[in-house]
Amino acid sequence: IIRVAGISKVYGSGAAEVRAVDDVSFEIPEGDFVSVMGPSGSGKSTAMNIIGCLDVPTAGRYEFWGVDVAGLDHEELALLRRHYIGFVFQGFNLLPRMTAAENVQLPLIYKNVPNSNRRSMALEALESVGLSHRADHDPSELSGGQKQRVAIARALVTEPTLLLADEPTGNLDTTTSSEILDLLQRLNRERTLTIVMVSHEPEFASRAERILYFVDGRITRDGTPREV
Amino acid sequence: IIRVAGISKVYGSGAAEVRAVDDVSFEIPEGDFVSVMGPSGSGKSTAMNIIGCLDVPTAGRYEFWGVDVAGLDHEELALLRRHYIGFVFQGFNLLPRMTAAENVQLPLIYKNVPNSNRRSMALEALESVGLSHRADHDPSELSGGQKQRVAIARALVTEPTLLLADEPTGNLDTTTSSEILDLLQRLNRERTLTIVMVSHEPEFASRAERILYFVDGRITRDGTPREV
Ligand SMILES: Nc1ncnc2c1ncn2[C@@H]1O[C@H](COP(=O)(O)OP(=O)(O)OP(=O)(O)O)[C@@H](O)[C@H]1O
Ligand SMILES: Nc1ncnc2c1ncn2[C@@H]1O[C@H](COP(=O)(O)OP(=O)(O)OP(=O)(O)O)[C@@H](O)[C@H]1O
Ligand SMILES: [Mg+2]
Ligand SMILES: [Mg+2]
């Protein structure tokens, strides 16, 4: 379970101050599938980076499965991310001079998975997003949506407890997006994978059971897709 | 007017051959607003890079406003791009250590616009996408959708004849996307700006008068939004 209380993230000060996230509180029980929506610049990615232990809030409390994250040092945060969290970045963040399969294997290397299993686990993850036929191409040889799907495969290959996906379908056509959402819903149901997904497309965001709606760093609505 | 005949782009050879674009022909009269749609990996960006003179086709003929592009050297292609074409890249392609305003001014520097006008032209372009208040922040301090809008401002600041926008609203919420499409439609009508826009969102792609639908490197449908 994720428990966030009074979280803020402030950049700059005085006239140049930007309150990217402003006093946000919510809980996400294990196995939930939550969508995060809201206008451009409303704090969605900032909140995701805090939940994913990639960024430290300026104020507030964050408990990840009962652990108070503020009390962890750099090493412990990295360990927690590596073992429990899969992250799909809004900008893909693939390494340019490595193939798709090598990019997907990276989290397995950090997690000390034996070398003999890594390639087959990476190909299986790429197969689940429809890209095993491009496993040995590097990002410069892939289209925008193909890169996005490699990033999704990389986030799923370690079979995380929590998947944080920041606009995972932003560059995908409707059919491919729908296939990715089918995959995520299947993992959520069959493996009780907890998912927090940013999506600006209501058609995909409403596949989740719950929507957190951000405006100017605050959550203005929290409820079922129908309510929000 | 853009006239493309029998254009192909092939990568690799033999078993590894990828026909990114495969024998494509179309014409775009001046002042048209055309949307390009199709599944991920279907050749949309490759076609856009060829139209924008950023990439050379493997075969076929391309005439830009009556000029046979194949007959131009590197320098002449760069001159043609700088003076006539604005390009919004799928990955934004902003320079990291420059502010938003400096990024938007870059095409003006290449076009030898006097220094005294550049800052005000850049701020006006940023204002048109709702970001003048973040002009002096660099890309690392901007959200995904804010970066995308800086990239749109940069493409428009030179008042090009042709705007090529590759997924310009991929990271924007519906309201902000709608505002960008309003802006593009206004420039298309008032300044007869010719626009070719890749968009996977039918709601925005149908703002154009015509849709080119790509599948596996070929155009399978070419017609009005209603027909396609
Ligand atoms: N340098 C390259 N080498 C090999 N294949 C390439 C290269 N660049 C692109 N491709 C392939 O060409 C095909 C078309 O790519 P393109 O980027 O044009 O697709 P797209 O329609 O823009 O896709 P998306 O909607 O995902 O952005 C893809 O299958 C892609 O993997
Ligand atoms: N390093 C930084 N310094 C200053 N401001 C920042 C920094 N990083 C983010 N911001 C600002 O914080 C606000 C929230 O950014 P964030 O990336 O969380 O938005 P977002 O909801 O993900 O937007 P988008 O939908 O466009 O991706 C934005 O106004 C952004 O400009
Ligand atoms: Mg974001
Ligand atoms: Mg593309």
PDB file of N, CA and C in Angstrom, chain B residues 52-115:
ATOM      1  N   GLY B  52      10.174  17.035 -44.900  1.00  0.00           N
ATOM      2  CA  GLY B  52      10.872  18.166 -44.271  1.00  0.00           C
ATOM      3  C   GLY B  52      12.319  18.287 -44.705  1.00  0.00           C
ATOM      4  N   CYS B  53      12.724  17.481 -45.704  1.00  0.00           N
ATOM      5  CA  CYS B  53      14.104  17.518 -46.231  1.00  0.00           C
ATOM      6  C   CYS B  53      15.136  17.237 -45.145  1.00  0.00           C
ATOM      7  N   LEU B  54      14.742  16.427 -44.165  1.00  0.00           N
ATOM      8  CA  LEU B  54      15.668  16.019 -43.100  1.00  0.00           C
ATOM      9  C   LEU B  54      16.228  14.634 -43.404  1.00  0.00           C
ATOM     10  N   ASP B  55      15.653  13.972 -44.395  1.00  0.00           N
ATOM     11  CA  ASP B  55      16.079  12.610 -44.709  1.00  0.00           C
ATOM     12  C   ASP B  55      15.884  12.427 -46.203  1.00  0.00           C
ATOM     13  N   VAL B  56      16.756  11.621 -46.795  1.00  0.00           N
ATOM     14  CA  VAL B  56      16.694  11.407 -48.241  1.00  0.00           C
ATOM     15  C   VAL B  56      16.004  10.068 -48.531  1.00  0.00           C
ATOM     16  N   PRO B  57      15.019  10.041 -49.433  1.00  0.00           N
ATOM     17  CA  PRO B  57      14.368   8.755 -49.741  1.00  0.00           C
ATOM     18  C   PRO B  57      15.333   7.818 -50.481  1.00  0.00           C
ATOM     19  N   THR B  58      15.055   6.546 -50.401  1.00  0.00           N
ATOM     20  CA  THR B  58      15.875   5.539 -51.098  1.00  0.00           C
ATOM     21  C   THR B  58      15.514   5.525 -52.581  1.00  0.00           C
ATOM     22  N   ALA B  59      14.263   5.878 -52.857  1.00  0.00           N
ATOM     23  CA  ALA B  59      13.799   5.916 -54.255  1.00  0.00           C
ATOM     24  C   ALA B  59      12.635   6.882 -54.353  1.00  0.00           C
ATOM     25  N   GLY B  60      12.365   7.332 -55.598  1.00  0.00           N
ATOM     26  CA  GLY B  60      11.184   8.183 -55.803  1.00  0.00           C
ATOM     27  C   GLY B  60      11.561   9.638 -55.967  1.00  0.00           C
ATOM     28  N   ARG B  61      10.556  10.464 -56.252  1.00  0.00           N
ATOM     29  CA  ARG B  61      10.774  11.860 -56.598  1.00  0.00           C
ATOM     30  C   ARG B  61      10.020  12.760 -55.605  1.00  0.00           C
ATOM     31  N   TYR B  62      10.658  13.850 -55.190  1.00  0.00           N
ATOM     32  CA  TYR B  62      10.004  14.769 -54.276  1.00  0.00           C
ATOM     33  C   TYR B  62      10.215  16.196 -54.770  1.00  0.00           C
ATOM     34  N   GLU B  63       9.124  16.886 -55.074  1.00  0.00           N
ATOM     35  CA  GLU B  63       9.185  18.281 -55.505  1.00  0.00           C
ATOM     36  C   GLU B  63       8.570  19.164 -54.428  1.00  0.00           C
ATOM     37  N   PHE B  64       9.368  20.115 -53.950  1.00  0.00           N
ATOM     38  CA  PHE B  64       8.914  21.062 -52.915  1.00  0.00           C
ATOM     39  C   PHE B  64       8.718  22.422 -53.588  1.00  0.00           C
ATOM     40  N   TRP B  65       7.449  22.833 -53.736  1.00  0.00           N
ATOM     41  CA  TRP B  65       7.179  24.108 -54.405  1.00  0.00           C
ATOM     42  C   TRP B  65       7.903  24.164 -55.754  1.00  0.00           C
ATOM     43  N   GLY B  66       7.819  23.055 -56.511  1.00  0.00           N
ATOM     44  CA  GLY B  66       8.369  23.014 -57.869  1.00  0.00           C
ATOM     45  C   GLY B  66       9.855  22.713 -57.926  1.00  0.00           C
ATOM     46  N   VAL B  67      10.539  22.671 -56.767  1.00  0.00           N
ATOM     47  CA  VAL B  67      11.991  22.392 -56.782  1.00  0.00           C
ATOM     48  C   VAL B  67      12.221  20.893 -56.565  1.00  0.00           C
ATOM     49  N   ASP B  68      12.981  20.261 -57.455  1.00  0.00           N
ATOM     50  CA  ASP B  68      13.295  18.836 -57.268  1.00  0.00           C
ATOM     51  C   ASP B  68      14.360  18.719 -56.181  1.00  0.00           C
ATOM     52  N   VAL B  69      13.936  18.201 -55.017  1.00  0.00           N
ATOM     53  CA  VAL B  69      14.796  18.204 -53.831  1.00  0.00           C
ATOM     54  C   VAL B  69      16.037  17.317 -54.030  1.00  0.00           C
ATOM     55  N   ALA B  70      15.921  16.299 -54.871  1.00  0.00           N
ATOM     56  CA  ALA B  70      17.049  15.373 -55.069  1.00  0.00           C
ATOM     57  C   ALA B  70      18.236  16.109 -55.673  1.00  0.00           C
ATOM     58  N   GLY B  71      17.960  17.236 -56.372  1.00  0.00           N
ATOM     59  CA  GLY B  71      19.047  17.957 -57.025  1.00  0.00           C
ATOM     60  C   GLY B  71      19.746  18.944 -56.115  1.00  0.00           C
ATOM     61  N   LEU B  72      19.333  19.017 -54.838  1.00  0.00           N
ATOM     62  CA  LEU B  72      19.921  20.008 -53.922  1.00  0.00           C
ATOM     63  C   LEU B  72      21.017  19.382 -53.071  1.00  0.00           C
ATOM     64  N   ASP B  73      22.069  20.189 -52.778  1.00  0.00           N
ATOM     65  CA  ASP B  73      23.109  19.652 -51.889  1.00  0.00           C
ATOM     66  C   ASP B  73      22.766  19.995 -50.440  1.00  0.00           C
ATOM     67  N   HIS B  74      23.641  19.588 -49.522  1.00  0.00           N
ATOM     68  CA  HIS B  74      23.419  19.766 -48.084  1.00  0.00           C
ATOM     69  C   HIS B  74      23.083  21.201 -47.718  1.00  0.00           C
ATOM     70  N   GLU B  75      23.875  22.122 -48.245  1.00  0.00           N
ATOM     71  CA  GLU B  75      23.725  23.551 -47.932  1.00  0.00           C
ATOM     72  C   GLU B  75      22.363  24.067 -48.404  1.00  0.00           C
ATOM     73  N   GLU B  76      22.024  23.701 -49.628  1.00  0.00           N
ATOM     74  CA  GLU B  76      20.762  24.187 -50.208  1.00  0.00           C
ATOM     75  C   GLU B  76      19.567  23.600 -49.463  1.00  0.00           C
ATOM     76  N   LEU B  77      19.666  22.335 -49.045  1.00  0.00           N
ATOM     77  CA  LEU B  77      18.568  21.720 -48.275  1.00  0.00           C
ATOM     78  C   LEU B  77      18.402  22.462 -46.948  1.00  0.00           C
ATOM     79  N   ALA B  78      19.525  22.768 -46.300  1.00  0.00           N
ATOM     80  CA  ALA B  78      19.459  23.467 -45.001  1.00  0.00           C
ATOM     81  C   ALA B  78      18.820  24.844 -45.193  1.00  0.00           C
ATOM     82  N   LEU B  79      19.187  25.534 -46.277  1.00  0.00           N
ATOM     83  CA  LEU B  79      18.627  26.859 -46.572  1.00  0.00           C
ATOM     84  C   LEU B  79      17.116  26.766 -46.781  1.00  0.00           C
ATOM     85  N   LEU B  80      16.695  25.750 -47.535  1.00  0.00           N
ATOM     86  CA  LEU B  80      15.266  25.559 -47.826  1.00  0.00           C
ATOM     87  C   LEU B  80      14.500  25.305 -46.520  1.00  0.00           C
ATOM     88  N   ARG B  81      15.070  24.438 -45.653  1.00  0.00           N
ATOM     89  CA  ARG B  81      14.403  24.140 -44.370  1.00  0.00           C
ATOM     90  C   ARG B  81      14.286  25.402 -43.529  1.00  0.00           C
ATOM     91  N   ARG B  82      15.395  26.132 -43.435  1.00  0.00           N
ATOM     92  CA  ARG B  82      15.472  27.292 -42.551  1.00  0.00           C
ATOM     93  C   ARG B  82      14.471  28.376 -42.936  1.00  0.00           C
ATOM     94  N   HIS B  83      14.239  28.523 -44.236  1.00  0.00           N
ATOM     95  CA  HIS B  83      13.410  29.645 -44.672  1.00  0.00           C
ATOM     96  C   HIS B  83      11.942  29.282 -44.857  1.00  0.00           C
ATOM     97  N   TYR B  84      11.685  28.001 -45.088  1.00  0.00           N
ATOM     98  CA  TYR B  84      10.305  27.676 -45.450  1.00  0.00           C
ATOM     99  C   TYR B  84       9.604  26.689 -44.522  1.00  0.00           C
ATOM    100  N   ILE B  85      10.386  25.915 -43.727  1.00  0.00           N
ATOM    101  CA  ILE B  85       9.767  24.802 -43.006  1.00  0.00           C
ATOM    102  C   ILE B  85       9.922  24.947 -41.489  1.00  0.00           C
ATOM    103  N   GLY B  86       8.849  24.725 -40.765  1.00  0.00           N
ATOM    104  CA  GLY B  86       8.916  24.616 -39.298  1.00  0.00           C
ATOM    105  C   GLY B  86       8.654  23.159 -38.948  1.00  0.00           C
ATOM    106  N   PHE B  87       9.453  22.605 -38.018  1.00  0.00           N
ATOM    107  CA  PHE B  87       9.318  21.171 -37.723  1.00  0.00           C
ATOM    108  C   PHE B  87       9.126  20.953 -36.220  1.00  0.00           C
ATOM    109  N   VAL B  88       8.042  20.313 -35.834  1.00  0.00           N
ATOM    110  CA  VAL B  88       7.833  19.907 -34.436  1.00  0.00           C
ATOM    111  C   VAL B  88       8.150  18.420 -34.369  1.00  0.00           C
ATOM    112  N   PHE B  89       9.225  18.070 -33.657  1.00  0.00           N
ATOM    113  CA  PHE B  89       9.680  16.679 -33.607  1.00  0.00           C
ATOM    114  C   PHE B  89       8.879  15.875 -32.586  1.00  0.00           C
ATOM    115  N   GLN B  90       8.743  14.573 -32.847  1.00  0.00           N
ATOM    116  CA  GLN B  90       8.015  13.682 -31.942  1.00  0.00           C
ATOM    117  C   GLN B  90       8.682  13.637 -30.569  1.00  0.00           C
ATOM    118  N   GLY B  91      10.020  13.809 -30.534  1.00  0.00           N
ATOM    119  CA  GLY B  91      10.732  13.762 -29.253  1.00  0.00           C
ATOM    120  C   GLY B  91      11.125  15.146 -28.773  1.00  0.00           C
ATOM    121  N   PHE B  92      10.479  16.192 -29.250  1.00  0.00           N
ATOM    122  CA  PHE B  92      10.718  17.599 -28.875  1.00  0.00           C
ATOM    123  C   PHE B  92      12.084  18.104 -29.372  1.00  0.00           C
ATOM    124  N   ASN B  93      13.179  17.389 -29.077  1.00  0.00           N
ATOM    125  CA  ASN B  93      14.531  17.800 -29.526  1.00  0.00           C
ATOM    126  C   ASN B  93      14.914  19.201 -29.061  1.00  0.00           C
ATOM    127  N   LEU B  94      14.606  19.541 -27.825  1.00  0.00           N
ATOM    128  CA  LEU B  94      15.040  20.837 -27.289  1.00  0.00           C
ATOM    129  C   LEU B  94      16.475  20.703 -26.786  1.00  0.00           C
ATOM    130  N   LEU B  95      17.249  21.797 -26.851  1.00  0.00           N
ATOM    131  CA  LEU B  95      18.614  21.768 -26.332  1.00  0.00           C
ATOM    132  C   LEU B  95      18.548  21.956 -24.826  1.00  0.00           C
ATOM    133  N   PRO B  96      19.190  21.046 -24.060  1.00  0.00           N
ATOM    134  CA  PRO B  96      18.996  21.026 -22.605  1.00  0.00           C
ATOM    135  C   PRO B  96      19.519  22.229 -21.845  1.00  0.00           C
ATOM    136  N   ARG B  97      20.649  22.789 -22.197  1.00  0.00           N
ATOM    137  CA  ARG B  97      21.203  23.833 -21.323  1.00  0.00           C
ATOM    138  C   ARG B  97      20.856  25.244 -21.798  1.00  0.00           C
ATOM    139  N   MET B  98      19.785  25.356 -22.584  1.00  0.00           N
ATOM    140  CA  MET B  98      19.338  26.685 -23.005  1.00  0.00           C
ATOM    141  C   MET B  98      17.909  26.871 -22.509  1.00  0.00           C
ATOM    142  N   THR B  99      17.543  28.112 -22.259  1.00  0.00           N
ATOM    143  CA  THR B  99      16.180  28.352 -21.763  1.00  0.00           C
ATOM    144  C   THR B  99      15.169  28.115 -22.887  1.00  0.00           C
ATOM    145  N   ALA B 100      13.894  28.147 -22.509  1.00  0.00           N
ATOM    146  CA  ALA B 100      12.831  27.992 -23.510  1.00  0.00           C
ATOM    147  C   ALA B 100      12.961  29.091 -24.564  1.00  0.00           C
ATOM    148  N   ALA B 101      13.163  30.349 -24.114  1.00  0.00           N
ATOM    149  CA  ALA B 101      13.268  31.481 -25.057  1.00  0.00           C
ATOM    150  C   ALA B 101      14.476  31.309 -25.974  1.00  0.00           C
ATOM    151  N   GLU B 102      15.597  30.824 -25.424  1.00  0.00           N
ATOM    152  CA  GLU B 102      16.796  30.634 -26.256  1.00  0.00           C
ATOM    153  C   GLU B 102      16.574  29.523 -27.271  1.00  0.00           C
ATOM    154  N   ASN B 103      15.879  28.460 -26.864  1.00  0.00           N
ATOM    155  CA  ASN B 103      15.558  27.381 -27.794  1.00  0.00           C
ATOM    156  C   ASN B 103      14.684  27.903 -28.941  1.00  0.00           C
ATOM    157  N   VAL B 104      13.695  28.735 -28.593  1.00  0.00           N
ATOM    158  CA  VAL B 104      12.777  29.246 -29.622  1.00  0.00           C
ATOM    159  C   VAL B 104      13.504  30.220 -30.562  1.00  0.00           C
ATOM    160  N   GLN B 105      14.518  30.914 -30.038  1.00  0.00           N
ATOM    161  CA  GLN B 105      15.240  31.879 -30.876  1.00  0.00           C
ATOM    162  C   GLN B 105      16.184  31.223 -31.876  1.00  0.00           C
ATOM    163  N   LEU B 106      16.543  29.952 -31.638  1.00  0.00           N
ATOM    164  CA  LEU B 106      17.560  29.306 -32.489  1.00  0.00           C
ATOM    165  C   LEU B 106      17.269  29.417 -33.992  1.00  0.00           C
ATOM    166  N   PRO B 107      16.053  29.102 -34.452  1.00  0.00           N
ATOM    167  CA  PRO B 107      15.802  29.200 -35.899  1.00  0.00           C
ATOM    168  C   PRO B 107      15.960  30.646 -36.399  1.00  0.00           C
ATOM    169  N   LEU B 108      15.757  31.629 -35.532  1.00  0.00           N
ATOM    170  CA  LEU B 108      15.913  33.029 -35.936  1.00  0.00           C
ATOM    171  C   LEU B 108      17.392  33.348 -36.128  1.00  0.00           C
ATOM    172  N   ILE B 109      18.234  32.751 -35.307  1.00  0.00           N
ATOM    173  CA  ILE B 109      19.680  32.957 -35.437  1.00  0.00           C
ATOM    174  C   ILE B 109      20.163  32.365 -36.760  1.00  0.00           C
ATOM    175  N   TYR B 110      19.658  31.147 -37.063  1.00  0.00           N
ATOM    176  CA  TYR B 110      20.069  30.515 -38.326  1.00  0.00           C
ATOM    177  C   TYR B 110      19.593  31.325 -39.520  1.00  0.00           C
ATOM    178  N   LYS B 111      18.523  32.086 -39.344  1.00  0.00           N
ATOM    179  CA  LYS B 111      17.934  32.840 -40.456  1.00  0.00           C
ATOM    180  C   LYS B 111      18.465  34.270 -40.467  1.00  0.00           C
ATOM    181  N   ASN B 112      19.463  34.523 -39.599  1.00  0.00           N
ATOM    182  CA  ASN B 112      20.090  35.859 -39.538  1.00  0.00           C
ATOM    183  C   ASN B 112      19.118  36.992 -39.219  1.00  0.00           C
ATOM    184  N   VAL B 113      18.136  36.703 -38.398  1.00  0.00           N
ATOM    185  CA  VAL B 113      17.242  37.775 -37.938  1.00  0.00           C
ATOM    186  C   VAL B 113      18.054  38.639 -36.948  1.00  0.00           C
ATOM    187  N   PRO B 114      17.952  39.984 -37.051  1.00  0.00           N
ATOM    188  CA  PRO B 114      18.727  40.855 -36.163  1.00  0.00           C
ATOM    189  C   PRO B 114      18.463  40.544 -34.691  1.00  0.00           C
ATOM    190  N   ASN B 115      19.522  40.622 -33.902  1.00  0.00           N
ATOM    191  CA  ASN B 115      19.483  40.291 -32.495  1.00  0.00           C
ATOM    192  C   ASN B 115      18.384  41.047 -31.749  1.00  0.00           C
TER     193      ASN B 115
END
